[in-house]
């Protein structure tokens, strides 16, 4: 397992976030969306984590926690850091943090074509809970979003 550390994302991380996003997605988040997450998003329960491997930014995970619901908004690792177990561990940490924060359900949306991510979420106990038609932009037309949900144990700290 590759060792990694988590810390709070800051506005200084924006250039690297935009770079990793562009390497991971054809239709990714813009710099403005990331900047909003890091500023106003915090008032809306956004948790914004920077993932570092060997003191270098390797990726990020952003989720929202409101009352008893958590939603994964974005997780991405630099292609050079994918497939080493880091993504799975970090999503597990988000599930734990959401449970500790009072969430009883964790939601996410994923492209049906993103087999790797879907396999990861199913391995972590997510179940398919719905489909949003024509949700994502795609090279041709639009792509549906698969909704996945995982019930969480409410953890009292
Ligand atoms: C999705 C993502 C966060 C997963 O993180 P990761 O560190 O690459 O994944 P891990 O190494 O922790 O592997 C977790 C599971 O993914 C699958 N997986 C990982 N590498 C894989 C590969 N090269 N090929 C196929 N499946 C793979 C396996 O099912 C693995 O489970 P295992 O532990 O039983 O082997 C990462 O690949 C990524 O950033 N992808 C691009 C952005 C993205 O798609 N984000 C998700 C949007 S919903």
XYZ file of N, CA and C and ligand atoms in Angstrom:
519
model
N 0.846 -1.199 0.000
C 0.000 0.000 0.000
C 0.883 1.251 0.000
N 0.568 2.178 -0.855
C 1.332 3.427 -0.930
C 0.943 4.344 0.231
N 1.906 4.798 1.046
C 1.549 5.716 2.133
C 1.124 7.078 1.584
N 0.138 7.670 2.226
C -0.325 8.980 1.787
C -0.721 9.776 3.029
N -0.862 11.096 2.855
C -1.377 11.923 3.944
C -2.546 12.750 3.423
N -3.414 13.146 4.337
C -4.552 14.004 4.006
C -4.417 15.308 4.753
N -4.764 16.412 4.080
C -4.825 17.722 4.738
C -5.919 18.524 4.056
N -6.177 19.736 4.591
C -7.203 20.610 3.990
C -6.690 21.196 2.687
N -7.499 21.161 1.638
C -7.135 21.878 0.416
C -7.192 23.381 0.663
N -6.313 24.126 0.023
C -6.372 25.587 0.098
C -6.371 26.141 -1.329
N -6.589 27.444 -1.436
C -6.607 28.070 -2.764
C -5.251 27.918 -3.470
N -4.168 27.767 -2.691
C -2.841 27.555 -3.299
C -2.779 26.252 -4.099
N -3.685 25.324 -3.794
C -3.668 24.021 -4.477
C -4.402 24.048 -5.819
N -5.078 25.171 -6.104
C -5.927 25.221 -7.307
C -5.211 24.810 -8.603
N -3.998 25.338 -8.895
C -3.370 24.968 -10.177
C -3.179 23.451 -10.314
N -2.744 22.807 -9.242
C -2.516 21.359 -9.301
C -3.841 20.603 -9.409
N -4.887 21.132 -8.748
C -6.206 20.485 -8.847
C -6.713 20.532 -10.287
N -6.560 21.706 -10.898
C -7.047 21.875 -12.277
C -6.260 20.951 -13.215
N -4.956 20.812 -12.950
C -4.133 19.925 -13.782
C -4.599 18.469 -13.639
N -4.733 18.010 -12.403
C -5.137 16.609 -12.178
C -6.529 16.367 -12.772
N -7.419 17.345 -12.569
C -8.780 17.211 -13.121
C -8.728 17.032 -14.643
N -7.873 17.821 -15.296
C -7.810 17.750 -16.769
C -7.207 16.424 -17.230
N -6.334 15.833 -16.390
C -5.737 14.542 -16.756
C -6.713 13.389 -16.524
N -7.694 13.620 -15.634
C -8.611 12.536 -15.256
C -9.927 12.539 -16.023
N -10.395 13.731 -16.425
C -11.730 13.809 -17.022
C -11.711 14.619 -18.311
N -12.537 14.186 -19.273
C -12.716 14.981 -20.491
C -13.592 16.205 -20.214
N -14.515 16.063 -19.275
C -15.432 17.172 -18.953
C -15.381 17.391 -17.438
N -14.277 17.952 -16.983
C -14.081 18.071 -15.546
C -14.559 19.397 -14.988
N -14.316 19.579 -13.708
C -14.668 20.829 -13.041
C -13.717 21.946 -13.483
N -14.263 23.157 -13.518
C -13.440 24.324 -13.858
C -12.729 24.828 -12.591
N -11.765 25.712 -12.803
C -11.064 26.326 -11.662
C -12.063 27.063 -10.770
N -13.076 27.693 -11.398
C -14.059 28.464 -10.611
C -14.867 27.525 -9.692
N -15.246 26.364 -10.211
C -16.007 25.436 -9.357
C -15.152 25.020 -8.158
N -13.871 24.694 -8.426
C -12.986 24.321 -7.307
C -12.859 25.486 -6.319
N -12.670 26.692 -6.842
C -12.486 27.856 -5.964
C -13.735 28.065 -5.105
N -14.914 27.895 -5.701
C -16.165 28.044 -4.938
C -16.251 26.999 -3.822
N -15.838 25.778 -4.157
C -15.839 24.706 -3.145
C -14.994 25.099 -1.940
N -13.824 25.677 -2.246
C -12.868 25.972 -1.172
C -13.246 27.222 -0.383
N -14.163 28.021 -0.919
C -14.545 29.244 -0.204
C -15.977 29.105 0.312
N -16.968 29.385 -0.543
C -18.359 29.340 -0.068
C -18.808 27.925 0.288
N -18.203 26.920 -0.381
C -18.614 25.538 -0.137
C -18.499 25.132 1.317
N -17.542 25.691 2.004
C -17.327 25.284 3.398
C -18.555 25.569 4.256
N -19.250 26.697 3.925
C -20.471 27.014 4.697
C -21.571 26.002 4.405
N -21.439 25.263 3.300
C -22.466 24.282 2.933
C -22.032 22.870 3.288
N -21.089 22.774 4.202
C -20.692 21.454 4.693
C -19.721 20.713 3.810
N -19.003 21.429 2.951
C -18.034 20.746 2.086
C -16.782 20.393 2.886
N -16.313 19.180 2.699
C -15.018 18.767 3.246
C -14.082 18.573 2.066
N -12.977 19.298 2.078
C -12.092 19.333 0.912
C -10.715 18.822 1.311
N -10.395 17.643 0.864
C -9.160 16.980 1.289
C -8.124 16.943 0.170
N -6.914 17.290 0.561
C -5.766 17.143 -0.350
C -5.078 15.813 -0.033
N -4.774 15.048 -1.062
C -4.095 13.763 -0.889
C -2.651 13.945 -1.349
N -1.702 13.660 -0.461
C -0.288 13.776 -0.835
C 0.410 12.426 -0.728
N 1.264 12.163 -1.690
C 2.115 10.972 -1.665
C 3.550 11.473 -1.806
N 4.397 11.083 -0.885
C 5.805 11.525 -0.882
C 5.905 13.052 -1.003
N 5.097 13.735 -0.173
C 5.097 15.218 -0.099
C 4.652 15.913 -1.385
N 4.134 15.158 -2.344
C 3.637 15.752 -3.598
C 2.126 15.588 -3.636
N 1.417 16.619 -4.136
C -0.029 16.480 -4.257
C -0.365 15.400 -5.284
N -1.120 14.390 -4.829
C -1.457 13.258 -5.697
C -2.908 13.307 -6.137
N -3.740 14.075 -5.417
C -5.154 14.134 -5.776
C -5.968 14.826 -4.711
N -7.288 14.655 -4.799
C -8.187 15.334 -3.861
C -9.473 14.541 -3.744
N -10.140 14.762 -2.634
C -11.475 14.185 -2.437
C -12.322 15.271 -1.798
N -13.495 15.500 -2.364
C -14.402 16.529 -1.839
C -15.756 15.880 -1.606
N -16.242 16.010 -0.374
C -17.599 15.528 -0.121
C -18.354 16.545 0.704
N -19.678 16.399 0.671
C -20.539 17.337 1.400
C -21.256 16.565 2.498
N -21.288 17.159 3.660
C -21.976 16.542 4.791
C -23.017 17.522 5.311
N -24.280 17.160 5.134
C -25.373 18.009 5.625
C -26.317 17.115 6.409
N -26.469 17.435 7.689
C -27.343 16.655 8.556
C -26.932 15.175 8.506
N -27.836 14.287 8.128
C -27.455 12.866 8.146
C -27.139 12.333 6.748
N -26.865 13.260 5.801
C -26.561 12.827 4.437
C -25.188 13.314 3.995
N -24.425 12.408 3.395
C -23.134 12.804 2.814
C -23.162 12.480 1.329
N -22.498 13.329 0.547
C -22.447 13.130 -0.904
C -21.018 13.314 -1.381
N -20.528 12.325 -2.114
C -19.202 12.449 -2.705
C -19.311 13.336 -3.935
N -18.593 14.446 -3.945
C -18.690 15.391 -5.060
C -17.578 15.197 -6.081
N -16.400 14.812 -5.613
C -15.292 14.605 -6.548
C -14.189 13.832 -5.844
N -13.617 12.889 -6.556
C -12.384 12.244 -6.087
C -11.549 11.956 -7.322
N -10.304 12.352 -7.269
C -9.434 12.109 -8.419
C -7.991 12.018 -7.958
N -7.282 11.113 -8.595
C -5.856 10.937 -8.336
C -5.104 11.148 -9.641
N -3.944 11.745 -9.546
C -3.080 11.877 -10.720
C -2.910 10.488 -11.335
N -2.978 10.364 -12.681
C -2.866 9.038 -13.306
C -1.651 8.236 -12.824
N -0.563 8.916 -12.521
C 0.638 8.222 -12.045
C 0.474 7.626 -10.665
N -0.568 8.023 -9.956
C -0.802 7.520 -8.585
C -2.030 6.619 -8.510
N -2.628 6.315 -9.657
C -3.826 5.464 -9.639
C -3.444 3.991 -9.575
N -4.377 3.187 -9.089
C -4.178 1.733 -9.086
C -3.213 1.230 -8.031
N -2.946 2.084 -6.998
C -2.009 1.680 -5.939
C -2.703 1.553 -4.594
N -4.033 1.572 -4.614
C -4.778 1.391 -3.368
C -5.121 2.674 -2.640
N -4.610 3.823 -3.107
C -4.826 5.081 -2.385
C -6.298 5.512 -2.466
N -6.889 5.421 -3.671
C -8.280 5.857 -3.842
C -9.215 5.118 -2.904
N -9.038 3.814 -2.836
C -9.909 3.011 -1.969
C -9.779 3.437 -0.507
N -8.533 3.625 -0.053
C -8.308 4.008 1.347
C -8.913 5.377 1.649
N -8.781 6.296 0.707
C -9.266 7.658 0.967
C -10.800 7.689 0.963
N -11.411 6.930 0.047
C -12.883 6.885 0.068
C -13.346 6.242 1.374
N -12.629 5.214 1.844
C -12.981 4.608 3.136
C -12.865 5.640 4.267
N -11.851 6.490 4.188
C -11.699 7.532 5.231
C -12.870 8.510 5.179
N -13.332 8.818 3.957
C -14.475 9.740 3.819
C -15.733 9.105 4.412
N -15.899 7.799 4.179
C -17.067 7.106 4.748
C -17.018 7.168 6.271
N -15.823 6.956 6.814
C -15.659 6.995 8.267
C -15.937 8.396 8.813
N -15.370 9.402 8.154
C -15.537 10.791 8.618
C -17.008 11.201 8.535
N -17.695 10.744 7.470
C -19.117 11.089 7.327
C -19.921 10.448 8.463
N -19.617 9.193 8.765
C -20.302 8.508 9.870
C -20.043 9.217 11.196
N -18.802 9.620 11.409
C -18.467 10.340 12.646
C -19.152 11.696 12.697
N -19.414 12.259 11.517
C -20.092 13.559 11.446
C -21.600 13.441 11.532
N -22.108 12.221 11.646
C -23.550 12.036 11.850
C -24.303 11.545 10.627
N -23.595 11.278 9.511
C -24.297 10.817 8.308
C -24.747 9.368 8.477
N -25.919 9.074 7.954
C -26.407 7.692 7.945
C -26.481 7.140 6.526
N -26.259 8.028 5.537
C -26.234 7.581 4.138
C -25.182 8.349 3.383
N -24.508 7.649 2.475
C -23.504 8.291 1.632
C -23.932 8.093 0.183
N -24.028 9.176 -0.570
C -24.500 9.132 -1.963
C -23.360 9.504 -2.908
N -23.438 9.013 -4.125
C -22.543 9.508 -5.161
C -23.136 9.230 -6.529
N -22.615 9.954 -7.515
C -23.012 9.754 -8.907
C -21.762 9.405 -9.701
N -21.910 8.491 -10.658
C -20.752 8.077 -11.441
C -21.209 7.762 -12.866
N -20.299 7.990 -13.818
C -20.626 7.624 -15.197
C -20.647 6.106 -15.330
N -21.676 5.530 -15.969
C -21.706 4.076 -16.154
C -20.472 3.554 -16.898
N -19.796 4.427 -17.676
C -18.591 3.996 -18.407
C -17.356 3.941 -17.498
N -17.450 4.462 -16.277
C -16.287 4.518 -15.374
C -16.221 3.233 -14.551
N -15.867 2.149 -15.248
C -15.908 0.806 -14.642
C -15.026 0.719 -13.399
N -13.843 1.317 -13.481
C -12.900 1.202 -12.370
C -13.501 1.804 -11.097
N -14.067 3.010 -11.240
C -14.644 3.673 -10.069
C -15.849 2.878 -9.556
N -16.690 2.390 -10.465
C -17.876 1.636 -10.028
C -17.441 0.386 -9.253
N -16.432 -0.329 -9.776
C -15.949 -1.538 -9.075
C -15.471 -1.182 -7.673
N -14.779 -0.064 -7.579
C -14.277 0.376 -6.265
C -15.452 0.640 -5.310
N -16.458 1.379 -5.774
C -17.584 1.729 -4.891
C -18.380 0.476 -4.495
N -18.577 -0.439 -5.450
C -19.329 -1.660 -5.112
C -18.545 -2.482 -4.089
N -17.207 -2.508 -4.253
C -16.370 -3.255 -3.292
C -16.474 -2.649 -1.896
N -16.779 -1.346 -1.833
C -16.880 -0.674 -0.526
C -18.305 -0.735 0.044
N -19.197 -1.431 -0.652
C -20.541 -1.633 -0.089
C -21.608 -0.699 -0.620
N -21.279 0.100 -1.641
C -22.326 0.926 -2.266
C -23.241 0.027 -3.082
N -24.509 0.427 -3.186
C -25.454 -0.305 -4.039
C -26.075 0.672 -5.035
N -26.472 0.133 -6.190
C -27.089 0.976 -7.211
C -28.459 1.412 -6.725
N -28.729 2.716 -6.794
C -30.005 3.191 -6.256
C -30.785 4.039 -7.251
N -30.260 4.233 -8.457
C -31.028 5.007 -9.432
C -30.185 5.414 -10.618
N -30.833 6.086 -11.550
C -30.166 6.532 -12.768
C -30.683 7.918 -13.106
N -29.779 8.871 -13.365
C -30.212 10.177 -13.871
C -29.924 10.193 -15.358
N -30.963 10.291 -16.160
C -30.827 10.251 -17.617
C -30.112 11.498 -18.133
N -29.201 11.300 -19.096
C -28.538 12.412 -19.803
C -27.956 13.437 -18.838
N -27.274 12.980 -17.843
C -26.794 13.868 -16.772
C -25.466 14.531 -17.127
N -24.541 13.750 -17.706
C -23.197 14.271 -17.968
C -23.021 14.652 -19.437
N -22.213 15.694 -19.710
C -21.824 15.929 -21.101
C -20.944 14.777 -21.580
N -20.974 14.478 -22.866
C -20.151 13.399 -23.427
C -19.668 13.826 -24.797
N -18.726 13.058 -25.346
C -18.168 13.414 -26.662
C -19.291 13.469 -27.695
N -20.214 12.523 -27.605
C -21.391 12.524 -28.473
C -22.614 12.500 -27.566
N -23.446 13.523 -27.643
C -24.660 13.558 -26.823
C -24.338 13.675 -25.343
N -25.092 12.967 -24.519
C -24.880 13.032 -23.080
C -24.867 11.622 -22.503
N -24.319 11.487 -21.293
C -24.234 10.172 -20.655
C -25.054 10.198 -19.359
N -25.700 9.064 -19.061
C -26.475 8.966 -17.821
C -25.544 9.008 -16.607
N -26.110 9.274 -15.449
C -25.366 9.132 -14.191
C -25.981 7.986 -13.406
N -25.115 7.117 -12.933
C -25.559 6.036 -12.059
C -25.500 6.552 -10.620
N -26.581 6.381 -9.879
C -26.592 6.804 -8.472
C -26.271 5.598 -7.597
N -25.321 5.786 -6.703
C -24.954 4.719 -5.773
C -25.137 5.245 -4.349
N -25.559 4.354 -3.456
C -25.806 4.753 -2.066
C -25.214 3.705 -1.127
N -24.716 4.188 -0.012
C -24.260 3.252 1.019
C -24.807 3.680 2.378
N -25.529 2.788 3.054
C -25.959 3.111 4.411
C -24.745 3.114 5.337
N -24.724 4.049 6.273
C -23.582 4.148 7.197
C -24.040 3.881 8.613
N -23.147 3.350 9.385
C -23.384 3.269 10.825
C -23.182 4.665 11.378
N -24.107 5.143 12.199
C -23.866 6.431 12.861
C -22.824 6.178 13.952
N -21.698 6.873 13.853
C -20.619 6.623 14.809
C -20.607 7.743 15.834
N -20.707 7.405 17.114
C -20.613 8.466 18.113
C -19.174 8.552 18.585
N -18.624 9.770 18.569
C -17.200 9.946 18.932
C -17.063 10.330 20.396
C -11.336 6.195 -9.251
C -10.059 6.448 -8.478
C -10.252 7.572 -7.459
C -9.712 5.134 -7.738
O -8.518 5.311 -7.033
P -7.284 4.300 -7.247
O -6.266 4.647 -6.221
O -6.856 4.331 -8.674
O -7.956 2.886 -6.956
P -7.331 1.767 -6.012
O -5.917 1.484 -6.424
O -7.589 2.127 -4.588
O -8.194 0.508 -6.425
C -9.496 0.330 -5.961
C -10.215 -0.649 -6.870
O -10.264 -0.077 -8.187
C -10.062 -1.078 -9.161
N -8.825 -0.785 -9.898
C -7.737 -0.120 -9.475
N -6.806 -0.030 -10.438
C -7.340 -0.619 -11.519
C -6.881 -0.824 -12.854
N -5.660 -0.406 -13.270
N -7.714 -1.432 -13.713
C -8.926 -1.868 -13.316
N -9.409 -1.707 -12.057
C -8.625 -1.093 -11.179
C -10.000 -2.346 -8.433
O -11.344 -2.832 -8.331
C -9.520 -1.983 -7.060
O -9.963 -2.913 -6.149
P -8.954 -3.986 -5.465
O -8.504 -3.325 -4.196
O -9.821 -5.158 -5.224
O -7.820 -4.233 -6.422
C -8.861 6.822 -9.423
O -8.610 5.747 -10.302
C -9.101 8.088 -10.233
O -8.730 9.169 -9.817
N -9.704 7.966 -11.423
C -9.969 9.119 -12.297
C -11.045 10.029 -11.716
C -12.325 9.271 -11.430
O -12.803 8.491 -12.239
N -12.911 9.548 -10.242
C -14.161 8.929 -9.799
C -15.306 9.681 -10.331
S -16.842 9.050 -9.705
